[in-house]
Structures are given as C-alpha cells and as structure tokens.
Amino acid sequence: MIRFNCDYAEGAHENILKKLMETNLEQTPGYGEDRYCEEAGRLIREKCKREDADVHFLVGGTQTNLTVIDAALRSYQGVISAVSGHINVHETGAIEACGHKVLVLPSDDGKIQAQQIEKLYRDHVEDETHEHMVQPKMVYISNPTENGTIYSKKELTEIGSVCKKYGLYLFMDGARLGYGLTAKGNDLDLPDVAHICDVFYIGGTKVGALFGEAVVITNPALKEDFRYLIKQKGGMLAKGRLLGIQFGELFRDDLYFKIAEHANKLAMMLKNALLEKGYPLFIDSTTNQQFPIMEDSFLETLREKYSFAYIQRYDDTHSVVRFCTSWATKEEDVQTLISDL
Amino acid sequence: MIRFNCDYAEGAHENILKKLMETNLEQTPGYGEDRYCEEAGRLIREKCKREDADVHFLVGGTQTNLTVIDAALRSYQGVISAVSGHINVHETGAIEACGHKVLVLPSDDGKIQAQQIEKLYRDHVEDETHEHMVQPKMVYISNPTENGTIYSKKELTEIGSVCKKYGLYLFMDGARLGYGLTAKGNDLDLPDVAHICDVFYIGGTKVGALFGEAVVITNPALKEDFRYLIKQKGGMLAKGRLLGIQFGELFRDDLYFKIAEHANKLAMMLKNALLEKGYPLFIDSTTNQQFPIMEDSFLETLREKYSFAYIQRYDDTHSVVRFCTSWATKEEDVQTLISDL
Amino acid sequence: MIRFNCDYAEGAHENILKKLMETNLEQTPGYGEDRYCEEAGRLIREKCKREDADVHFLVGGTQTNLTVIDAALRSYQGVISAVSGHINVHETGAIEACGHKVLVLPSDDGKIQAQQIEKLYRDHVEDETHEHMVQPKMVYISNPTENGTIYSKKELTEIGSVCKKYGLYLFMDGARLGYGLTAKGNDLDLPDVAHICDVFYIGGTKVGALFGEAVVITNPALKEDFRYLIKQKGGMLAKGRLLGIQFGELFRDDLYFKIAEHANKLAMMLKNALLEKGYPLFIDSTTNQQFPIMEDSFLETLREKYSFAYIQRYDDTHSVVRFCTSWATKEEDVQTLISDL
Amino acid sequence: MIRFNCDYAEGAHENILKKLMETNLEQTPGYGEDRYCEEAGRLIREKCKREDADVHFLVGGTQTNLTVIDAALRSYQGVISAVSGHINVHETGAIEACGHKVLVLPSDDGKIQAQQIEKLYRDHVEDETHEHMVQPKMVYISNPTENGTIYSKKELTEIGSVCKKYGLYLFMDGARLGYGLTAKGNDLDLPDVAHICDVFYIGGTKVGALFGEAVVITNPALKEDFRYLIKQKGGMLAKGRLLGIQFGELFRDDLYFKIAEHANKLAMMLKNALLEKGYPLFIDSTTNQQFPIMEDSFLETLREKYSFAYIQRYDDTHSVVRFCTSWATKEEDVQTLISDL
C-alpha cells in the first residue's frame, strides 16, 4: 500500500530524529522554557524579520487554532472563515466548544476575499439589531487552503487592510505553510506573512516534524498571558524541548523550505501527468494536494494499491479524490502511480 | 407613532394584570414551586393531552433556547437549524457560548424539510472523518418561523420520523406558537406538537404575557435535572409564580388562542390590503408577520407615522420590511395604515 | 402559614403595580431602549452621583452575576469570592459554566478582607508556576453578605485600594443592597459604592420589585459591548420597559430605601426578641436576615405555623435557621412570631 | 546543574527512541488508527485483565484530565477532588473552562477518603436547595497523589463502593501510576485499578515516554464517542502512532514497571539519607517525590548545584521543597546530592 491520503503518514525528517537522539538524556526545564525552544524562537523571528514577535510551540493544529482564537475573542465575538475552513468543518466544533461562533463566508476554492470580509463586517455594524448578533472580531484564513490554493501578496495585503480598517485580527493557519511559500507562482514570504497577519502559525506536523506548530504573534494585544491559555487548553507540552529541537532543525539551513519544495515538485509531476492523461482537476492547486476527478470504477482499482482521500461525489459515475505528497514522499512512488493512471 | 415593528410593544392582557394585582401580597414559595405554576402546568398538560409531560416556565426566548439545547447536547454535538433560525442569527451566539455548533441548512422561507435533515445526518455518519466533525443530535425548528410561515402536519410528521429514525431530538421554538396554531390553513394542534416533538415551548412574551415561555418536555431523556440547568443559566425566576399566574390566565378559557387569532385576523386584513394595492410580498405568510416589498422613498414617508422592521434590501430602489400585529393591536390602527398605503 | 423563609415571597410594591397598569397599553421599543429605562437609568446615576456610569437592567441575580463576571474575565482568569459567596455556593456553577473558576477565600461571617485578597494575589504572581494556575482578575463581594453582615466604609475602601493596586476589578453583588445601606451602623452610601466599585448592582427582586437588578458600571473597561453579553446570556428582556418602570418607581422619592428600612426595623425587632428570650445568634446581622440557633424540637413546632430556612446543624440537638423580613413583611406577623418564641 | 525538580527533565527510554527510528519512514494511517496503537491497546488491556476496556492515547496530562472529565459530566455537574488535586490547582482552570466546577475536599496528604465523598454527596442531595448547587457526579483522585502518597487497596475499594452506591464515576489520574504501583507498601495492581475505577490513565510523560498518557475506560457509559471529544479538545495527535509505539515499548516485558521501580529505589535512598541526616519530611512519601523541610540558607547553597521545586514556606527560616527522581535519574547524581546534604 502506497499512501497518498495525507501528508502525515511518516515520522520526521532524519535531522530531527538524530537531534532527539543526541539530546535525549540532557536535562532541561519543562514547558518550553529550555534553550532549544529559545533558539528555535530566535531562528523563526529572524526568518520572519520580526525581532518583536512572540513565538510559542504547540503540539497540533486544532489545539493551536482553538488556543489562538480563544485568546483573541471575547465571548460574544466570532471568527470569520471560509465555509470550507478547517475550523468550520474538521475540528469537531473546537471553536464553538470555546464559546465562539464561526461566521462563514462562501468560497469555491477555499479562499476568501477582502470585499467579502468588508461586507460581512459592515452588514453587522449597520444592522440595527447588531447587539443580537455575534460580533465579528477575527479573520481566519489558511494558506495554503484546505483546497491547496494559495493567497497572493495582493490578496493578503487587501485582507490585511480591511482587517486593520475595522479592528479585526488576522490569523493565518499555516498547517501547510511550507508548501504554500514554496509553491510555483507564490509571491509571499515569511516576512510578508509576519508583517500582514496579527498572528499565524508555521506547521511542523505536515512538514517534516513528528508534530508541532510554531505560533508567531506580532500584535501586542494578542501576546498577553498567552501561556496561561496554552496551559489551560492542554497544549503545554511537559517536555517542551521536543518542540524546540524540531523547529530548531527545521529552521536551520532552510530545511523547512527545502523539504516542502520537494513535496511540491512531486505534486506538480503528478498534476502534469493527471492533466496529460485527461483527468480533470476539481481545483487548480499548485501545492502538495491534488484533487482529480476520476471514475468510480477506476478508483476502486486504484484503492487496491494506493490510499488517497475521498472528497465528494462529482456526478453519478465520478468522484473527487485527493492525492497528497509530502516532504517524505518518494519520487518512485509517484512514478508508479503515474504509470498506473 | 403607531408601532408595527414587533409583537412585544405593549404590556400584558388585562386578565393577567388583574390577577397579578389580586395575588400580589400573597406569600408563595419561590423558584416555580408555587401553586400557580402547578396549576398552569396542569392546564398546559391537559391542552397538550400529555399527562406525562414536564412543564417549566422561563422568562424569555433566548434563555429558553439555550437552556433546552444545552440540556440535550453533549459538548461535541450540534443542533441542526435553518440558516435563518433565531438561534443561528439573532441570539448573539448564545448556543455557541454553551459550547455547541449550529449546523445550518439552507432555507428560503424559514422552514426546513425532513429530507434535508436526513441528508445532513447521513452525510455525517457516512463520512470517514466524522469524528472530526460536529455530531448532529438535535433539530431546531421554529413554528411559525422567523418568516411567518408554518409547518403542516405532514411536514412536521416527516421531520419527526426522521428524527426518531436517527436518534435526533426534535425541538420546536414556539415563541409565536399561538399565531401559528390559529393561522388560516394550519392543521396542527397542541396535542400534535406535543406528540411529535421531544420538547417545545409555548411563547408568552409575544402572545399576551408580560414575559414568559412554557417549556413542555415529553421525552424522558430530556427531563432529568432540567431545573439545575434553568438555575445555572440564570433562568430561574425567584418569584416564579409570576410565570405561573400568567400562563394560568392564558390557558384559562383558551385566552391564548383567542388573542392570537385576533392578531392573525388583523394581519390578514393588512395582507389583503397590501396585495390589493399591488405591494408584492417577499414571503407568503399566514401569521402575524407580513413582509411587503416597498419603494424606499415611500418607506421614508411611512416611517414618520409608523414603526416597522427593516429586513433587507430587495433591489436598488426597494426594500423588504416587516409589519407585525399582535394580541394588542387595534383594528383602527391597521385601518389607518391601510388607508395610508 | 406565615413566611419568613425569604425576602421574595410576595409580589411588588403597590406603586410599581399601579404604574404597570397605567402604562400597560403604551407602545414602546423593546430590549431596554425605551424612555422608562432611560429615566430609571438617569435617576440611578443621580443617586450614585456618577453621570458617567452605564446602567443596565437585568431580570435576576444569577443572570446578573454571570453576565458581569463573564464580561470582565478572559478565559484563564478567575474571580475571588468568600467561600460562602452566592456565586460559589448557590448558582449551580453558573460562573464555571461561563468558563471561570471561583477562587475562594475562607470567611466566618460572609465578608472577606483586603489583606486576604492581597495575599491571594501575591501568592499567585510570586508562584513560579503561576501560568499553571488561574489568574485572579476580579473580586466579588456581596453587601449585605449571604449572612446578613455589611461592609464598613473603611473595609470597602481598603478592598478597593488593593484591587486598584493589582488591577483587579471590584464587583459588588447588591441583591439586598437596600437592606445594607439602611442598616443600623452602616456608614456607606450609594455614591461611596459607585466610587469604590468598578461595577455593582442594585437588587430589585428582594427589595420591592417583581423582579430586576440594576447593574451600574463605572469602569470604562467593563462598559464596552455589555449589551451583547446581556443578550447572549439570555438576560435581555423583550419588554425591557418593565424593568425601567420598576426601577423608576423604586428610585422616585427614595422608595427603595424607605421600604428597605421597614424590613430592617422589623428584623431588629425580631433580633432583640430573640436575644431577650435567650436564643443565641449564629451571626450578628444588622440587616433583614437573622440567624438564630434553636432546638430542633422547637423548630418542628414552629414549622407548623411559619416557614423559615434551614441553614445547618449546630450540634446534636440544635440547628441554625434563618428568618427573613422584607419590604412587605407585616409588623403583626413579626409580633405573632415573637409571642410564639 | 543536576535536576531533581521534576520527573520530565529528560527525553525517553532508549527502547522508545530506537523503535521510533526504526519505524520512522513507515507509512501508517493517522489519528491513532494504526497498528502500533492497536498493539499497545492490546498489551494494556491484557495487563489490566480487561478485554472490554477502551484504550485511548493522548499527549499530556491536563489534556487528558479535561477530556475525560468533560466526557463524563453534564454542564451542571461537578467533579470532587482533594483541594490539592492537580485539576484544582495546576491546570489553569482547564476543568472550569469546560464548564465544570471542581468540588473540593480538604486533605492533608493529597488523598481523600470514602467517608468524605459520601458526606459531600449526601449533603448535596439532602439540601433542599440542591438544584441551586452543582451536582457531584465524578470523583477525581490521583495515585500517587501530588504529594507522593498512594492509596491502599482497602481505601480504593471503599471509594469505589461509595461511587457505585451513589452513581458517581471514579476517575484516577495516573500521571505517575508506575511510581505508585511499584512503591514499597503498595498493594494495588493494574487489574485492581481497572476493576475499581470507571476510567483512569497510565502516565507515560513522567515514566519513560517522550510524552503520552493511556486512558483506560471500563465503564461503557464513558466510552461512547470519546474520540469526538479527543479531537474537539485538540488532543488527537495526527501521527498517533508515536503514542502507540511508545506505549508498546513501555508495556513490552514490563519495561514501564521496571523503570518506575528504579526511580522509587533512588527516592528511598534519598529519603533514608534525609531522615538519617535529620531533615524532617513534610509528607511521608514512598514514591519518587520527596518533600524535606530545609533551612532557607542551606537551600540557597543547594540551588547552586541542584534544581528542585519550591513547595511552600514552613516557618520563618525553613521551607518545604521537593526532590524528584525519575526513570532516568542516575544513582551517582543521588549519591552526590546525599553527600552534599
């Protein structure tokens, strides 16, 4: 069985495992107050060109989303998201469990646009019964999105402007940020992201780490007491150094971006093959997730040898599925798949 | 200024005020454990033909909705509602503040249909990642809806069947139940509602009381410890008898239905006048809320003499507005409005 | 049966009922935006000598406590209270249901002292693991306390100073404030309370109203968006004018204080009789709640004719009970009780 | 610097790291549905002699406590705990953030007794205002406790009986379970724990793993939909196999117990030395945490070479501190400390 169903099927990059072995019996303080977390934080701040940023390490994506969002909102405030946003669909109501409504915007490709946000916000404040409605206060975007699409610098800048104009916090879920920032056609870099967003995170789980997400907070209003919240939500790892060590390795010599590029390269190889062989793509993704439309009978055959994600029915005889590559995907496995298509 | 903007612009029916005066200095136990609440509960059970029902009195609608829904759901479970449902739009996130997601279904007229519920439920359980999604466990409908439309017995029975089939609780928000059950074309009665729903409430605030909603619980699973929840959510009125006295009066000699009928009659008078005079109706309502589409310039004139609710823009020069009648509306006021149209 | 078990056994002062009758068919806007609420707010601001205060009207005490406290705290922050505080004991976990821990201080008489608060706060910030603990951010006191005791101006001033010093909000639960401010030996007045507290409420339910509590917010940090929270928590009364009318009457010609004084006078009559007849008092209260220690066998006899609250066992043959007077208690009923002692 | 301040200063047992290396590039399904989790679950069920138990793997202790407790309680229900319980003191209000009150019992040594639980429960149900109070529904104990003490089989059996009698769930926090079950004088084993408790967890973080806690649920009422809650609370690790691999190694050939015994042996060596040298012990612990009372001036000297936890002031010149050994502590480090005492 060759797995293309997700980008977290394997363990971690070898550098990380090596470093974990080397440092295993070293004694450090707990809860992220060790020198590895300090160093990893420094590396990330440098890459972001934001000396003033706070960097925190959490274990997983849902945990990170709920902690960041709960840190930002008062109880009657909500977070704006694409209807397809991970927080709206795939976190078992984690945001609502913290008391906050997800205010959804329609989206075909996983992205939302500045004008949509502006309209939602203005509709709220102009409604004479707005006190009877959830007050929008944060915008959540994922980049790349759940559909593999990415924001351009222009799009992100416009969203950032609208947020600033109306006092909305902008939060980017970067669970797959590496795959986005190294995608063909991408014109954003980490300093842009850190400049435009109030808070974002750099995903490790899906990009080379055993686990871990690095939250970068640039807006001072969101920095206060953030560690209280990490602890309360169950996200403060006792042996916090495990996170520092991993992000230290990922951000040494741009490893994070190199391995992300590898995944994208293989995804483009697959994408081209799919198009050549006449499989239409449900969404035009330039990152490590590809969404071909395939005949159901063929999918059944494919399933004997490969795992991939079922997305949705397309028509009576076709479905949309997802193939993921990752930092660990072998080129030979992609070649085998291509020859089976 | 003549107010047609809502159905809670006046105080209470005179019988209620009279009884409040008469009993004012009587000493009773607090928190709904007095003889007036007992009697009102008995009257309501009789009208519902459900001796086994639990009846609780709360002060207002949002409070009632959040208490009932929180009583029914575990923290990872959600409540299905029309996108236009009061809990989704006009309660400042009260349900989410209790930790629960509102799972929305599209709706043009405020109603949802059994097939929509079935599809949402089956999509959930059949999704291989369903543990990553909010589990549907309750269905919320309002009758009449926020749009003034009503469910037929057939529609409600079908919804009830789907709910039973999949173990979903059915909850009817009856903030305006009186106006629904006395509407032209309605074929539901209280025993039907009590038979089909697991829990529902009979709205007093909008139908003749100073305030108050009577929750009727027929499903034993929802009865347990309900009073703990009323207290926790801040809904347990110290002088609970005020609620018992009001519902006692409303359910004596069918006062509740008689005054609701009055409002509907005036609404139909207005509806007919609107249609005659060529104002299109945004929604075809048979209850006390009417939604004409009117020219903006004319609305400005009307606003000098009348208050009404602005609903939404229709086109560049027209808007949808809402006129409400109530148990207290005077026929002469409706006549004045009609002559001004 | 003569009821001394609580101070909410009767309805409302006659002036209130009269005004409700007079205004019953008047049409007003809903949700507290009517002229009666406006006038009542103005009267209260005047009495408090705080033109800048925000005044909001809610229906009941638990609702008020949870709304105010949730407005003040971020999710990892807690509220300091006497172990006997109403929010800690008698609100079915309403504060915790909003996500906040009640941080308890020991108390014999229901009061807490400035030094206790200071110690708790300093212990928190000086603990090297403070991020693993709930951060104290608000102080809750009730005046009179659940035990009928009152704070002196000196005590309240000291508490206020500690709160200011450490950035803690001071919140006074004034469910029985009238009885406190008119008690023998009291040296506080409304302007003092408004000056020292960041937020407090003036209880109506137990002092002459059918229901209702007037929240007075003087700290600007607590004012923002408070109405969103009232709505979300289910505390925004549709016919909000009912609250405005009641507080308007209570604060016209000092009615609130006059009727509170009546209750205290009768309580002192009872207290003196109890002491004369040799019944020890569990707590030395100068307000409308009295806590004698009585023999169990005698209590059984008393119970045939009177209702009163059981507080706790004192020894094998004695118990502590509570007798309450109220604005509505008849002097002849107190005399009858005294003669039966 | 030699660290005795906690039992999570190092990484993981070498067997675990070795296995992580070996399996690193293997592809597995995510979210705990891989063969390593399956095998680890099987091993744990065997050791517990409970084929019917559900076993789930979570990352850390606070996360586990909040997930288990939220799974068990309706919103008006609370969990009984020693005042010193981890959930009451050191989790930044994680339980309250899920909406539940911690109902505290006094304790000198970290343990609570069956009679205390029974009294608290009966006081609740016998109180006529019990609907105004949080309903006790679960009992939380830690074994070993935060003070290093352990429950005897007799004590645990009695607690279990009271819980069964009153329908309370019994939950054991086993963050340090290994150190408890291998302590001198302990007469409990895993099958006892699994038999008596409704749910408990076997701590990995503090006993040889990089991280991880294995939740064992024996009561069917607590099993339903538990994975939904793990996901919602942010505790579902994407690469779940990391947990399966670790617990697989720990429960192969009793490694878990062997390494726990090592820590206890060193702790007893230290304890004997402390007693011999005349340092009184604040609490008589037989597990890996020791609590000597030492002069402040001496502690300052010690601090130059060792790290240890400050617990509390004992008198003007003495303090209580905590020294922890762990599975990784070197005997030579303990000898060095002893010779410095």
PDB file of C-alpha atoms in Angstrom, chain D residues 44-212:
ATOM      1  CA  ILE D  44      -2.578  -2.622  28.129  1.00  0.00           C
ATOM      2  CA  ARG D  45      -5.890  -4.454  28.115  1.00  0.00           C
ATOM      3  CA  GLU D  46      -4.023  -7.677  28.871  1.00  0.00           C
ATOM      4  CA  LYS D  47      -2.077  -6.131  31.747  1.00  0.00           C
ATOM      5  CA  CYS D  48      -5.343  -4.740  33.109  1.00  0.00           C
ATOM      6  CA  LYS D  49      -7.129  -8.064  32.581  1.00  0.00           C
ATOM      7  CA  ARG D  50      -9.959  -6.162  30.933  1.00  0.00           C
ATOM      8  CA  GLU D  51     -10.615  -7.313  27.396  1.00  0.00           C
ATOM      9  CA  ASP D  52     -13.595  -4.975  27.275  1.00  0.00           C
ATOM     10  CA  ALA D  53     -11.729  -1.796  28.114  1.00  0.00           C
ATOM     11  CA  ASP D  54     -11.345   1.027  25.600  1.00  0.00           C
ATOM     12  CA  VAL D  55      -7.815   2.408  25.449  1.00  0.00           C
ATOM     13  CA  HIS D  56      -7.070   5.861  24.006  1.00  0.00           C
ATOM     14  CA  PHE D  57      -3.749   7.634  23.791  1.00  0.00           C
ATOM     15  CA  LEU D  58      -3.431  11.353  24.475  1.00  0.00           C
ATOM     16  CA  VAL D  59      -0.426  13.614  24.595  1.00  0.00           C
ATOM     17  CA  GLY D  60      -0.421  15.164  28.070  1.00  0.00           C
ATOM     18  CA  GLY D  61      -1.983  15.135  31.495  1.00  0.00           C
ATOM     19  CA  THR D  62      -4.029  18.336  31.543  1.00  0.00           C
ATOM     20  CA  GLN D  63      -5.444  17.454  28.145  1.00  0.00           C
ATOM     21  CA  THR D  64      -6.345  14.006  29.412  1.00  0.00           C
ATOM     22  CA  ASN D  65      -7.965  15.275  32.586  1.00  0.00           C
ATOM     23  CA  LEU D  66     -10.098  17.817  30.816  1.00  0.00           C
ATOM     24  CA  THR D  67     -11.163  15.412  28.093  1.00  0.00           C
ATOM     25  CA  VAL D  68     -12.143  12.620  30.477  1.00  0.00           C
ATOM     26  CA  ILE D  69     -13.972  14.925  32.851  1.00  0.00           C
ATOM     27  CA  ASP D  70     -15.815  16.745  30.074  1.00  0.00           C
ATOM     28  CA  ALA D  71     -16.829  13.370  28.649  1.00  0.00           C
ATOM     29  CA  ALA D  72     -18.392  12.374  31.950  1.00  0.00           C
ATOM     30  CA  LEU D  73     -20.258  15.443  33.110  1.00  0.00           C
ATOM     31  CA  ARG D  74     -23.328  17.328  32.004  1.00  0.00           C
ATOM     32  CA  SER D  75     -22.895  21.056  32.330  1.00  0.00           C
ATOM     33  CA  TYR D  76     -24.390  21.433  35.820  1.00  0.00           C
ATOM     34  CA  GLN D  77     -22.363  18.566  37.261  1.00  0.00           C
ATOM     35  CA  GLY D  78     -19.047  18.815  39.067  1.00  0.00           C
ATOM     36  CA  VAL D  79     -16.070  16.663  39.927  1.00  0.00           C
ATOM     37  CA  ILE D  80     -14.996  16.009  43.501  1.00  0.00           C
ATOM     38  CA  SER D  81     -11.277  16.399  44.172  1.00  0.00           C
ATOM     39  CA  ALA D  82      -8.844  16.903  47.005  1.00  0.00           C
ATOM     40  CA  VAL D  83      -8.158  20.606  47.403  1.00  0.00           C
ATOM     41  CA  SER D  84      -4.579  19.760  46.394  1.00  0.00           C
ATOM     42  CA  GLY D  85      -5.677  17.863  43.274  1.00  0.00           C
ATOM     43  CA  HIS D  86      -3.859  18.741  40.068  1.00  0.00           C
ATOM     44  CA  ILE D  87      -7.120  19.701  38.368  1.00  0.00           C
ATOM     45  CA  ASN D  88      -7.900  22.130  41.187  1.00  0.00           C
ATOM     46  CA  VAL D  89      -4.526  23.785  41.417  1.00  0.00           C
ATOM     47  CA  HIS D  90      -2.271  23.358  38.451  1.00  0.00           C
ATOM     48  CA  GLU D  91      -4.240  23.296  35.244  1.00  0.00           C
ATOM     49  CA  THR D  92      -5.083  26.995  34.838  1.00  0.00           C
ATOM     50  CA  GLY D  93      -8.761  26.271  35.268  1.00  0.00           C
ATOM     51  CA  ALA D  94      -8.933  23.726  32.457  1.00  0.00           C
ATOM     52  CA  ILE D  95     -11.918  21.979  34.022  1.00  0.00           C
ATOM     53  CA  GLU D  96     -13.804  25.212  34.603  1.00  0.00           C
ATOM     54  CA  ALA D  97     -13.003  26.259  31.027  1.00  0.00           C
ATOM     55  CA  CYS D  98     -15.004  23.169  30.013  1.00  0.00           C
ATOM     56  CA  GLY D  99     -17.819  24.458  32.205  1.00  0.00           C
ATOM     57  CA  HIS D 100     -17.452  22.280  35.290  1.00  0.00           C
ATOM     58  CA  LYS D 101     -16.858  23.137  38.915  1.00  0.00           C
ATOM     59  CA  VAL D 102     -14.247  21.295  40.940  1.00  0.00           C
ATOM     60  CA  LEU D 103     -15.866  20.419  44.266  1.00  0.00           C
ATOM     61  CA  VAL D 104     -13.041  20.367  46.785  1.00  0.00           C
ATOM     62  CA  LEU D 105     -12.485  18.219  49.833  1.00  0.00           C
ATOM     63  CA  PRO D 106      -9.845  19.079  52.427  1.00  0.00           C
ATOM     64  CA  SER D 107      -6.785  16.853  52.503  1.00  0.00           C
ATOM     65  CA  ASP D 108      -3.507  16.886  54.373  1.00  0.00           C
ATOM     66  CA  ASP D 109      -1.669  14.296  52.349  1.00  0.00           C
ATOM     67  CA  GLY D 110      -3.252  14.630  48.922  1.00  0.00           C
ATOM     68  CA  LYS D 111      -5.668  11.739  49.411  1.00  0.00           C
ATOM     69  CA  ILE D 112      -9.393  11.818  50.020  1.00  0.00           C
ATOM     70  CA  GLN D 113     -11.417   9.195  51.833  1.00  0.00           C
ATOM     71  CA  ALA D 114     -14.647   7.388  51.065  1.00  0.00           C
ATOM     72  CA  GLN D 115     -16.452   8.979  54.015  1.00  0.00           C
ATOM     73  CA  GLN D 116     -15.638  12.484  52.796  1.00  0.00           C
ATOM     74  CA  ILE D 117     -17.090  11.697  49.410  1.00  0.00           C
ATOM     75  CA  GLU D 118     -20.184  10.157  50.929  1.00  0.00           C
ATOM     76  CA  LYS D 119     -20.748  13.159  53.177  1.00  0.00           C
ATOM     77  CA  LEU D 120     -20.347  15.643  50.328  1.00  0.00           C
ATOM     78  CA  TYR D 121     -22.747  13.672  48.176  1.00  0.00           C
ATOM     79  CA  ARG D 122     -25.362  13.237  50.871  1.00  0.00           C
ATOM     80  CA  ASP D 123     -25.122  16.872  51.947  1.00  0.00           C
ATOM     81  CA  HIS D 124     -25.889  17.755  48.363  1.00  0.00           C
ATOM     82  CA  VAL D 125     -28.929  15.582  47.824  1.00  0.00           C
ATOM     83  CA  GLU D 126     -30.345  16.307  51.264  1.00  0.00           C
ATOM     84  CA  ASP D 127     -30.085  20.063  50.841  1.00  0.00           C
ATOM     85  CA  GLU D 128     -33.493  21.420  49.918  1.00  0.00           C
ATOM     86  CA  THR D 129     -31.850  23.908  47.586  1.00  0.00           C
ATOM     87  CA  HIS D 130     -29.738  21.288  45.813  1.00  0.00           C
ATOM     88  CA  GLU D 131     -30.950  22.421  42.400  1.00  0.00           C
ATOM     89  CA  HIS D 132     -29.143  25.671  43.131  1.00  0.00           C
ATOM     90  CA  MET D 133     -25.878  23.850  43.676  1.00  0.00           C
ATOM     91  CA  VAL D 134     -23.501  21.951  41.438  1.00  0.00           C
ATOM     92  CA  GLN D 135     -24.412  18.274  41.359  1.00  0.00           C
ATOM     93  CA  PRO D 136     -21.494  15.962  42.190  1.00  0.00           C
ATOM     94  CA  LYS D 137     -21.107  13.284  39.533  1.00  0.00           C
ATOM     95  CA  MET D 138     -17.445  12.237  39.342  1.00  0.00           C
ATOM     96  CA  VAL D 139     -14.638  11.641  41.815  1.00  0.00           C
ATOM     97  CA  TYR D 140     -11.101  12.537  40.772  1.00  0.00           C
ATOM     98  CA  ILE D 141      -8.171  11.028  42.617  1.00  0.00           C
ATOM     99  CA  SER D 142      -4.527  10.941  41.673  1.00  0.00           C
ATOM    100  CA  ASN D 143      -2.412   7.919  42.502  1.00  0.00           C
ATOM    101  CA  PRO D 144       0.265   8.606  43.525  1.00  0.00           C
ATOM    102  CA  THR D 145      -1.060  11.941  44.660  1.00  0.00           C
ATOM    103  CA  GLU D 146       0.626  15.270  44.053  1.00  0.00           C
ATOM    104  CA  ASN D 147       2.216  14.650  47.479  1.00  0.00           C
ATOM    105  CA  GLY D 148       3.701  11.314  46.563  1.00  0.00           C
ATOM    106  CA  THR D 149       1.316   9.316  48.733  1.00  0.00           C
ATOM    107  CA  ILE D 150      -0.554   6.259  47.500  1.00  0.00           C
ATOM    108  CA  TYR D 151      -3.954   4.694  48.029  1.00  0.00           C
ATOM    109  CA  SER D 152      -4.192   1.245  49.623  1.00  0.00           C
ATOM    110  CA  LYS D 153      -6.395  -1.407  48.088  1.00  0.00           C
ATOM    111  CA  LYS D 154      -8.739  -1.031  51.037  1.00  0.00           C
ATOM    112  CA  GLU D 155      -9.018   2.729  50.599  1.00  0.00           C
ATOM    113  CA  LEU D 156      -9.590   2.497  46.866  1.00  0.00           C
ATOM    114  CA  THR D 157     -12.162  -0.249  47.297  1.00  0.00           C
ATOM    115  CA  GLU D 158     -14.090   1.869  49.777  1.00  0.00           C
ATOM    116  CA  ILE D 159     -14.039   4.851  47.448  1.00  0.00           C
ATOM    117  CA  GLY D 160     -15.179   2.624  44.621  1.00  0.00           C
ATOM    118  CA  SER D 161     -18.086   1.351  46.721  1.00  0.00           C
ATOM    119  CA  VAL D 162     -19.279   4.818  47.626  1.00  0.00           C
ATOM    120  CA  CYS D 163     -19.068   5.867  43.996  1.00  0.00           C
ATOM    121  CA  LYS D 164     -21.065   2.872  42.851  1.00  0.00           C
ATOM    122  CA  LYS D 165     -23.623   3.430  45.602  1.00  0.00           C
ATOM    123  CA  TYR D 166     -24.322   6.982  44.501  1.00  0.00           C
ATOM    124  CA  GLY D 167     -23.771   6.749  40.773  1.00  0.00           C
ATOM    125  CA  LEU D 168     -20.547   8.737  40.788  1.00  0.00           C
ATOM    126  CA  TYR D 169     -17.863   7.980  38.221  1.00  0.00           C
ATOM    127  CA  LEU D 170     -14.440   7.216  39.684  1.00  0.00           C
ATOM    128  CA  PHE D 171     -11.509   8.627  37.724  1.00  0.00           C
ATOM    129  CA  MET D 172      -7.890   8.019  38.664  1.00  0.00           C
ATOM    130  CA  ASP D 173      -5.226  10.374  37.358  1.00  0.00           C
ATOM    131  CA  GLY D 174      -2.264   8.066  36.914  1.00  0.00           C
ATOM    132  CA  ALA D 175       0.256  10.586  35.626  1.00  0.00           C
ATOM    133  CA  ARG D 176       2.760   8.805  37.906  1.00  0.00           C
ATOM    134  CA  LEU D 177       0.932   5.486  38.135  1.00  0.00           C
ATOM    135  CA  GLY D 178       4.070   3.442  37.576  1.00  0.00           C
ATOM    136  CA  TYR D 179       5.760   5.009  40.577  1.00  0.00           C
ATOM    137  CA  GLY D 180       2.688   4.244  42.678  1.00  0.00           C
ATOM    138  CA  LEU D 181       2.215   0.619  41.677  1.00  0.00           C
ATOM    139  CA  THR D 182       5.870  -0.203  42.330  1.00  0.00           C
ATOM    140  CA  ALA D 183       6.168   1.689  45.627  1.00  0.00           C
ATOM    141  CA  LYS D 184       7.112  -0.038  48.858  1.00  0.00           C
ATOM    142  CA  GLY D 185       3.944  -0.959  50.737  1.00  0.00           C
ATOM    143  CA  ASN D 186       1.695  -0.654  47.691  1.00  0.00           C
ATOM    144  CA  ASP D 187      -0.875  -3.460  47.477  1.00  0.00           C
ATOM    145  CA  LEU D 188      -2.674  -2.371  44.288  1.00  0.00           C
ATOM    146  CA  ASP D 189      -2.031  -3.674  40.807  1.00  0.00           C
ATOM    147  CA  LEU D 190      -3.327  -2.660  37.368  1.00  0.00           C
ATOM    148  CA  PRO D 191      -6.225  -5.158  37.380  1.00  0.00           C
ATOM    149  CA  ASP D 192      -7.374  -3.723  40.723  1.00  0.00           C
ATOM    150  CA  VAL D 193      -7.287  -0.207  39.355  1.00  0.00           C
ATOM    151  CA  ALA D 194      -9.102  -1.257  36.196  1.00  0.00           C
ATOM    152  CA  HIS D 195     -11.670  -3.137  38.244  1.00  0.00           C
ATOM    153  CA  ILE D 196     -12.435  -0.378  40.704  1.00  0.00           C
ATOM    154  CA  CYS D 197     -12.215   2.755  38.551  1.00  0.00           C
ATOM    155  CA  ASP D 198     -14.589   3.695  35.753  1.00  0.00           C
ATOM    156  CA  VAL D 199     -11.747   5.373  33.925  1.00  0.00           C
ATOM    157  CA  PHE D 200      -8.074   6.013  34.660  1.00  0.00           C
ATOM    158  CA  TYR D 201      -4.913   6.794  32.830  1.00  0.00           C
ATOM    159  CA  ILE D 202      -1.440   5.377  32.757  1.00  0.00           C
ATOM    160  CA  GLY D 203       1.075   8.199  32.596  1.00  0.00           C
ATOM    161  CA  GLY D 204       3.852   8.000  30.074  1.00  0.00           C
ATOM    162  CA  THR D 205       5.236  11.556  30.131  1.00  0.00           C
ATOM    163  CA  LYS D 206       6.660  11.132  33.623  1.00  0.00           C
ATOM    164  CA  VAL D 207       7.531   7.450  33.284  1.00  0.00           C
ATOM    165  CA  GLY D 208       9.834   6.912  30.341  1.00  0.00           C
ATOM    166  CA  ALA D 209       7.990   8.280  27.310  1.00  0.00           C
ATOM    167  CA  LEU D 210       8.684  11.471  25.375  1.00  0.00           C
ATOM    168  CA  PHE D 211       5.032  12.209  26.070  1.00  0.00           C
ATOM    169  CA  GLY D 212       1.754  10.371  26.234  1.00  0.00           C
TER     170      GLY D 212
END
